[in-house]
Amino acid sequence: MIQGLQYFDQAYVASTVAPPGAAGGAGDTSATLGYPDGSTLFYSLLLYQQGFGYFNMGYAAAMSMLLLVVSVGVTLLVLRNARRWVHAQ
């Protein structure tokens, strides 16, 4: 679950390989992140874009803290419900 929240590498690679003539051209990833039409713009990719594309470091830091809180919440929820999955005899 946590790996799903941190899904970054594949979306980044897929969105930086834009077809010829796309906005930004070769090497300009700020215009092509989320290509095509925002379909690969996951939360972690949006966080990267805000922090390193637009240099909104405060906003990116707040987004990363929200990702941490959601990750901890999902982890606690899974651990709490794990008791139902284990059946010792």
mmCIF file of N, CA and C in Angstrom:
data_model
loop_
_atom_site.group_PDB
_atom_site.id
_atom_site.type_symbol
_atom_site.label_atom_id
_atom_site.label_comp_id
_atom_site.label_asym_id
_atom_site.label_seq_id
_atom_site.Cartn_x
_atom_site.Cartn_y
_atom_site.Cartn_z
ATOM 1 N N MET A 1 0.813 -1.195 0.000
ATOM 2 C CA MET A 1 0.000 0.000 0.000
ATOM 3 C C MET A 1 0.854 1.256 0.000
ATOM 4 N N ILE A 2 1.879 1.249 0.814
ATOM 5 C CA ILE A 2 2.734 2.432 0.893
ATOM 6 C C ILE A 2 3.468 2.641 -0.423
ATOM 7 N N GLN A 3 3.875 1.555 -1.062
ATOM 8 C CA GLN A 3 4.544 1.683 -2.349
ATOM 9 C C GLN A 3 3.601 2.287 -3.388
ATOM 10 N N GLY A 4 2.327 1.992 -3.291
ATOM 11 C CA GLY A 4 1.352 2.597 -4.195
ATOM 12 C C GLY A 4 1.216 4.092 -3.969
ATOM 13 N N LEU A 5 1.350 4.527 -2.717
ATOM 14 C CA LEU A 5 1.296 5.958 -2.428
ATOM 15 C C LEU A 5 2.542 6.684 -2.924
ATOM 16 N N GLN A 6 3.646 5.962 -3.036
ATOM 17 C CA GLN A 6 4.906 6.569 -3.460
ATOM 18 C C GLN A 6 5.219 6.280 -4.921
ATOM 19 N N TYR A 7 4.239 5.961 -5.716
ATOM 20 C CA TYR A 7 4.426 5.606 -7.122
ATOM 21 C C TYR A 7 4.978 6.817 -7.869
ATOM 22 N N PHE A 8 6.241 6.722 -8.300
ATOM 23 C CA PHE A 8 6.877 7.868 -8.925
ATOM 24 C C PHE A 8 7.653 7.515 -10.185
ATOM 25 N N ASP A 9 8.547 6.545 -10.092
ATOM 26 C CA ASP A 9 9.516 6.276 -11.164
ATOM 27 C C ASP A 9 8.868 6.010 -12.515
ATOM 28 N N GLN A 10 7.924 5.077 -12.545
ATOM 29 C CA GLN A 10 7.317 4.706 -13.814
ATOM 30 C C GLN A 10 6.527 5.860 -14.411
ATOM 31 N N ALA A 11 5.806 6.604 -13.576
ATOM 32 C CA ALA A 11 5.032 7.743 -14.077
ATOM 33 C C ALA A 11 5.954 8.847 -14.579
ATOM 34 N N TYR A 12 7.077 9.065 -13.893
ATOM 35 C CA TYR A 12 8.021 10.098 -14.315
ATOM 36 C C TYR A 12 8.636 9.752 -15.666
ATOM 37 N N VAL A 13 9.055 8.506 -15.820
ATOM 38 C CA VAL A 13 9.667 8.086 -17.074
ATOM 39 C C VAL A 13 8.649 8.135 -18.205
ATOM 40 N N ALA A 14 7.442 7.675 -17.948
ATOM 41 C CA ALA A 14 6.411 7.657 -18.986
ATOM 42 C C ALA A 14 6.004 9.064 -19.408
ATOM 43 N N SER A 15 6.002 10.011 -18.495
ATOM 44 C CA SER A 15 5.541 11.351 -18.841
ATOM 45 C C SER A 15 6.647 12.237 -19.403
ATOM 46 N N THR A 16 7.912 11.858 -19.225
ATOM 47 C CA THR A 16 8.981 12.676 -19.794
ATOM 48 C C THR A 16 9.308 12.262 -21.220
ATOM 49 N N VAL A 17 8.791 11.163 -21.670
ATOM 50 C CA VAL A 17 9.002 10.724 -23.046
ATOM 51 C C VAL A 17 7.810 11.206 -23.860
ATOM 52 N N ALA A 18 7.834 12.455 -24.220
ATOM 53 C CA ALA A 18 6.744 13.062 -24.985
ATOM 54 C C ALA A 18 7.026 12.918 -26.474
ATOM 55 N N PRO A 19 5.986 12.844 -27.279
ATOM 56 C CA PRO A 19 6.203 12.743 -28.720
ATOM 57 C C PRO A 19 6.783 14.030 -29.279
ATOM 58 N N PRO A 20 7.416 13.969 -30.444
ATOM 59 C CA PRO A 20 7.967 15.184 -31.054
ATOM 60 C C PRO A 20 6.879 16.230 -31.274
ATOM 61 N N GLY A 21 7.189 17.457 -30.981
ATOM 62 C CA GLY A 21 6.235 18.542 -31.163
ATOM 63 C C GLY A 21 5.368 18.802 -29.949
ATOM 64 N N ALA A 22 5.549 18.019 -28.867
ATOM 65 C CA ALA A 22 4.757 18.245 -27.663
ATOM 66 C C ALA A 22 5.272 19.491 -26.957
ATOM 67 N N ALA A 23 4.458 20.027 -26.050
ATOM 68 C CA ALA A 23 4.822 21.244 -25.332
ATOM 69 C C ALA A 23 6.112 21.044 -24.554
ATOM 70 N N GLY A 24 7.023 21.961 -24.661
ATOM 71 C CA GLY A 24 8.263 21.921 -23.920
ATOM 72 C C GLY A 24 9.433 21.359 -24.691
ATOM 73 N N GLY A 25 9.181 20.444 -25.593
ATOM 74 C CA GLY A 25 10.264 19.873 -26.379
ATOM 75 C C GLY A 25 11.125 18.936 -25.570
ATOM 76 N N ALA A 26 12.213 18.498 -26.158
ATOM 77 C CA ALA A 26 13.099 17.537 -25.504
ATOM 78 C C ALA A 26 13.835 18.177 -24.349
ATOM 79 N N GLY A 27 13.882 17.479 -23.236
ATOM 80 C CA GLY A 27 14.632 17.949 -22.079
ATOM 81 C C GLY A 27 13.845 18.839 -21.134
ATOM 82 N N ASP A 28 12.727 19.396 -21.549
ATOM 83 C CA ASP A 28 11.926 20.250 -20.687
ATOM 84 C C ASP A 28 10.824 19.406 -20.076
ATOM 85 N N THR A 29 11.059 18.899 -18.849
ATOM 86 C CA THR A 29 10.091 18.008 -18.225
ATOM 87 C C THR A 29 9.000 18.755 -17.487
ATOM 88 N N SER A 30 9.173 20.041 -17.197
ATOM 89 C CA SER A 30 8.154 20.764 -16.440
ATOM 90 C C SER A 30 6.859 20.903 -17.220
ATOM 91 N N ALA A 31 6.942 20.976 -18.528
ATOM 92 C CA ALA A 31 5.740 21.129 -19.340
ATOM 93 C C ALA A 31 5.096 19.798 -19.684
ATOM 94 N N THR A 32 5.850 18.691 -19.575
ATOM 95 C CA THR A 32 5.321 17.404 -20.001
ATOM 96 C C THR A 32 4.988 16.467 -18.857
ATOM 97 N N LEU A 33 5.235 16.834 -17.603
ATOM 98 C CA LEU A 33 4.888 15.944 -16.502
ATOM 99 C C LEU A 33 3.387 15.724 -16.491
ATOM 100 N N GLY A 34 3.001 14.472 -16.400
ATOM 101 C CA GLY A 34 1.594 14.127 -16.446
ATOM 102 C C GLY A 34 1.082 13.848 -17.834
ATOM 103 N N TYR A 35 1.978 13.874 -18.836
ATOM 104 C CA TYR A 35 1.589 13.651 -20.220
ATOM 105 C C TYR A 35 1.049 12.233 -20.367
ATOM 106 N N PRO A 36 0.043 11.947 -21.083
ATOM 107 C CA PRO A 36 -0.827 12.841 -21.833
ATOM 108 C C PRO A 36 -2.021 13.288 -20.993
ATOM 109 N N ASP A 37 -2.276 14.518 -21.048
ATOM 110 C CA ASP A 37 -3.475 15.139 -20.468
ATOM 111 C C ASP A 37 -3.635 14.868 -18.977
ATOM 112 N N GLY A 38 -2.511 14.821 -18.253
ATOM 113 C CA GLY A 38 -2.552 14.644 -16.804
ATOM 114 C C GLY A 38 -2.851 13.229 -16.342
ATOM 115 N N SER A 39 -2.819 12.251 -17.237
ATOM 116 C CA SER A 39 -3.186 10.885 -16.871
ATOM 117 C C SER A 39 -2.135 10.199 -16.001
ATOM 118 N N THR A 40 -0.882 10.652 -16.033
ATOM 119 C CA THR A 40 0.160 10.049 -15.202
ATOM 120 C C THR A 40 0.604 10.989 -14.088
ATOM 121 N N LEU A 41 -0.187 11.978 -13.772
ATOM 122 C CA LEU A 41 0.174 12.946 -12.737
ATOM 123 C C LEU A 41 -0.295 12.437 -11.375
ATOM 124 N N PHE A 42 0.488 11.508 -10.805
ATOM 125 C CA PHE A 42 0.193 10.977 -9.490
ATOM 126 C C PHE A 42 0.607 11.996 -8.438
ATOM 127 N N TYR A 43 0.208 11.741 -7.181
ATOM 128 C CA TYR A 43 0.464 12.698 -6.111
ATOM 129 C C TYR A 43 1.956 12.968 -5.932
ATOM 130 N N SER A 44 2.771 11.920 -5.941
ATOM 131 C CA SER A 44 4.212 12.124 -5.748
ATOM 132 C C SER A 44 4.833 12.866 -6.928
ATOM 133 N N LEU A 45 4.300 12.679 -8.120
ATOM 134 C CA LEU A 45 4.803 13.404 -9.289
ATOM 135 C C LEU A 45 4.391 14.877 -9.212
ATOM 136 N N LEU A 46 3.188 15.137 -8.717
ATOM 137 C CA LEU A 46 2.744 16.514 -8.513
ATOM 138 C C LEU A 46 3.595 17.194 -7.436
ATOM 139 N N LEU A 47 3.946 16.447 -6.398
ATOM 140 C CA LEU A 47 4.814 16.965 -5.346
ATOM 141 C C LEU A 47 6.178 17.343 -5.919
ATOM 142 N N TYR A 48 6.732 16.478 -6.751
ATOM 143 C CA TYR A 48 8.026 16.758 -7.401
ATOM 144 C C TYR A 48 7.920 17.986 -8.299
ATOM 145 N N GLN A 49 6.838 18.092 -9.032
ATOM 146 C CA GLN A 49 6.646 19.222 -9.942
ATOM 147 C C GLN A 49 6.552 20.533 -9.173
ATOM 148 N N GLN A 50 5.827 20.539 -8.063
ATOM 149 C CA GLN A 50 5.706 21.752 -7.261
ATOM 150 C C GLN A 50 7.042 22.151 -6.638
ATOM 151 N N GLY A 51 7.788 21.161 -6.140
ATOM 152 C CA GLY A 51 9.042 21.462 -5.463
ATOM 153 C C GLY A 51 10.175 21.829 -6.385
ATOM 154 N N PHE A 52 10.366 21.062 -7.450
ATOM 155 C CA PHE A 52 11.535 21.246 -8.290
ATOM 156 C C PHE A 52 11.225 21.832 -9.660
ATOM 157 N N GLY A 53 9.974 21.832 -10.060
ATOM 158 C CA GLY A 53 9.605 22.436 -11.339
ATOM 159 C C GLY A 53 9.236 23.902 -11.181
ATOM 160 N N TYR A 54 8.413 24.172 -10.161
ATOM 161 C CA TYR A 54 7.943 25.540 -9.925
ATOM 162 C C TYR A 54 8.642 26.200 -8.740
ATOM 163 N N PHE A 55 9.503 25.464 -8.025
ATOM 164 C CA PHE A 55 10.240 25.942 -6.849
ATOM 165 C C PHE A 55 9.320 26.459 -5.746
ATOM 166 N N ASN A 56 8.178 25.811 -5.580
ATOM 167 C CA ASN A 56 7.289 26.076 -4.448
ATOM 168 C C ASN A 56 7.644 25.099 -3.333
ATOM 169 N N MET A 57 8.771 25.347 -2.669
ATOM 170 C CA MET A 57 9.294 24.403 -1.686
ATOM 171 C C MET A 57 8.392 24.277 -0.463
ATOM 172 N N GLY A 58 7.786 25.356 -0.027
ATOM 173 C CA GLY A 58 6.890 25.297 1.122
ATOM 174 C C GLY A 58 5.660 24.450 0.831
ATOM 175 N N TYR A 59 5.088 24.631 -0.344
ATOM 176 C CA TYR A 59 3.919 23.862 -0.751
ATOM 177 C C TYR A 59 4.282 22.389 -0.908
ATOM 178 N N ALA A 60 5.449 22.110 -1.480
ATOM 179 C CA ALA A 60 5.904 20.730 -1.640
ATOM 180 C C ALA A 60 6.166 20.081 -0.282
ATOM 181 N N ALA A 61 6.704 20.840 0.665
ATOM 182 C CA ALA A 61 6.934 20.306 2.006
ATOM 183 C C ALA A 61 5.613 19.985 2.697
ATOM 184 N N ALA A 62 4.623 20.839 2.526
ATOM 185 C CA ALA A 62 3.299 20.570 3.099
ATOM 186 C C ALA A 62 2.669 19.343 2.443
ATOM 187 N N MET A 63 2.861 19.196 1.137
ATOM 188 C CA MET A 63 2.336 18.022 0.445
ATOM 189 C C MET A 63 3.021 16.743 0.940
ATOM 190 N N SER A 64 4.331 16.821 1.206
ATOM 191 C CA SER A 64 5.047 15.642 1.683
ATOM 192 C C SER A 64 4.613 15.278 3.100
ATOM 193 N N MET A 65 4.307 16.266 3.927
ATOM 194 C CA MET A 65 3.808 15.974 5.266
ATOM 195 C C MET A 65 2.426 15.325 5.196
ATOM 196 N N LEU A 66 1.589 15.771 4.269
ATOM 197 C CA LEU A 66 0.285 15.155 4.080
ATOM 198 C C LEU A 66 0.447 13.705 3.605
ATOM 199 N N LEU A 67 1.411 13.464 2.726
ATOM 200 C CA LEU A 67 1.691 12.100 2.276
ATOM 201 C C LEU A 67 2.146 11.234 3.439
ATOM 202 N N LEU A 68 2.943 11.789 4.346
ATOM 203 C CA LEU A 68 3.381 11.060 5.529
ATOM 204 C C LEU A 68 2.194 10.705 6.420
ATOM 205 N N VAL A 69 1.314 11.658 6.665
ATOM 206 C CA VAL A 69 0.149 11.417 7.516
ATOM 207 C C VAL A 69 -0.760 10.349 6.907
ATOM 208 N N VAL A 70 -0.979 10.427 5.603
ATOM 209 C CA VAL A 70 -1.813 9.428 4.936
ATOM 210 C C VAL A 70 -1.140 8.056 4.991
ATOM 211 N N SER A 71 0.178 7.997 4.802
ATOM 212 C CA SER A 71 0.902 6.728 4.871
ATOM 213 C C SER A 71 0.808 6.110 6.259
ATOM 214 N N VAL A 72 0.962 6.918 7.293
ATOM 215 C CA VAL A 72 0.846 6.421 8.668
ATOM 216 C C VAL A 72 -0.582 5.954 8.931
ATOM 217 N N GLY A 73 -1.565 6.706 8.466
ATOM 218 C CA GLY A 73 -2.956 6.315 8.654
ATOM 219 C C GLY A 73 -3.283 4.999 7.971
ATOM 220 N N VAL A 74 -2.825 4.835 6.742
ATOM 221 C CA VAL A 74 -3.063 3.581 6.011
ATOM 222 C C VAL A 74 -2.345 2.426 6.705
ATOM 223 N N THR A 75 -1.126 2.652 7.186
ATOM 224 C CA THR A 75 -0.377 1.607 7.882
ATOM 225 C C THR A 75 -1.090 1.187 9.161
ATOM 226 N N LEU A 76 -1.558 2.142 9.937
ATOM 227 C CA LEU A 76 -2.280 1.811 11.169
ATOM 228 C C LEU A 76 -3.583 1.070 10.869
ATOM 229 N N LEU A 77 -4.261 1.464 9.816
ATOM 230 C CA LEU A 77 -5.496 0.791 9.430
ATOM 231 C C LEU A 77 -5.227 -0.659 9.028
ATOM 232 N N VAL A 78 -4.166 -0.889 8.271
ATOM 233 C CA VAL A 78 -3.815 -2.247 7.864
ATOM 234 C C VAL A 78 -3.393 -3.081 9.069
ATOM 235 N N LEU A 79 -2.592 -2.518 9.960
ATOM 236 C CA LEU A 79 -2.158 -3.260 11.147
ATOM 237 C C LEU A 79 -3.332 -3.574 12.065
ATOM 238 N N ARG A 80 -4.261 -2.674 12.185
ATOM 239 C CA ARG A 80 -5.434 -2.909 13.038
ATOM 240 C C ARG A 80 -6.298 -4.029 12.467
ATOM 241 N N ASN A 81 -6.456 -4.066 11.174
ATOM 242 C CA ASN A 81 -7.288 -5.085 10.545
ATOM 243 C C ASN A 81 -6.539 -6.392 10.301
ATOM 244 N N ALA A 82 -5.232 -6.436 10.545
ATOM 245 C CA ALA A 82 -4.450 -7.646 10.321
ATOM 246 C C ALA A 82 -4.833 -8.747 11.303
ATOM 247 N N ARG A 83 -5.382 -8.396 12.440
ATOM 248 C CA ARG A 83 -5.808 -9.405 13.412
ATOM 249 C C ARG A 83 -6.878 -10.316 12.828
ATOM 250 N N ARG A 84 -7.678 -9.794 11.955
ATOM 251 C CA ARG A 84 -8.745 -10.587 11.346
ATOM 252 C C ARG A 84 -8.206 -11.586 10.321
ATOM 253 N N TRP A 85 -7.004 -11.346 9.808
ATOM 254 C CA TRP A 85 -6.461 -12.205 8.766
ATOM 255 C C TRP A 85 -5.722 -13.418 9.310
ATOM 256 N N VAL A 86 -5.244 -13.337 10.563
ATOM 257 C CA VAL A 86 -4.451 -14.403 11.146
ATOM 258 C C VAL A 86 -5.368 -15.287 11.977
ATOM 259 N N HIS A 87 -5.377 -16.577 11.663
ATOM 260 C CA HIS A 87 -6.203 -17.527 12.386
ATOM 261 C C HIS A 87 -5.303 -18.654 12.898
ATOM 262 N N ALA A 88 -4.925 -18.575 14.151
ATOM 263 C CA ALA A 88 -4.089 -19.603 14.764
ATOM 264 C C ALA A 88 -4.982 -20.683 15.373
ATOM 265 N N GLN A 89 -4.560 -21.937 15.228
ATOM 266 C CA GLN A 89 -5.364 -23.026 15.782
ATOM 267 C C GLN A 89 -4.660 -23.711 16.904
#
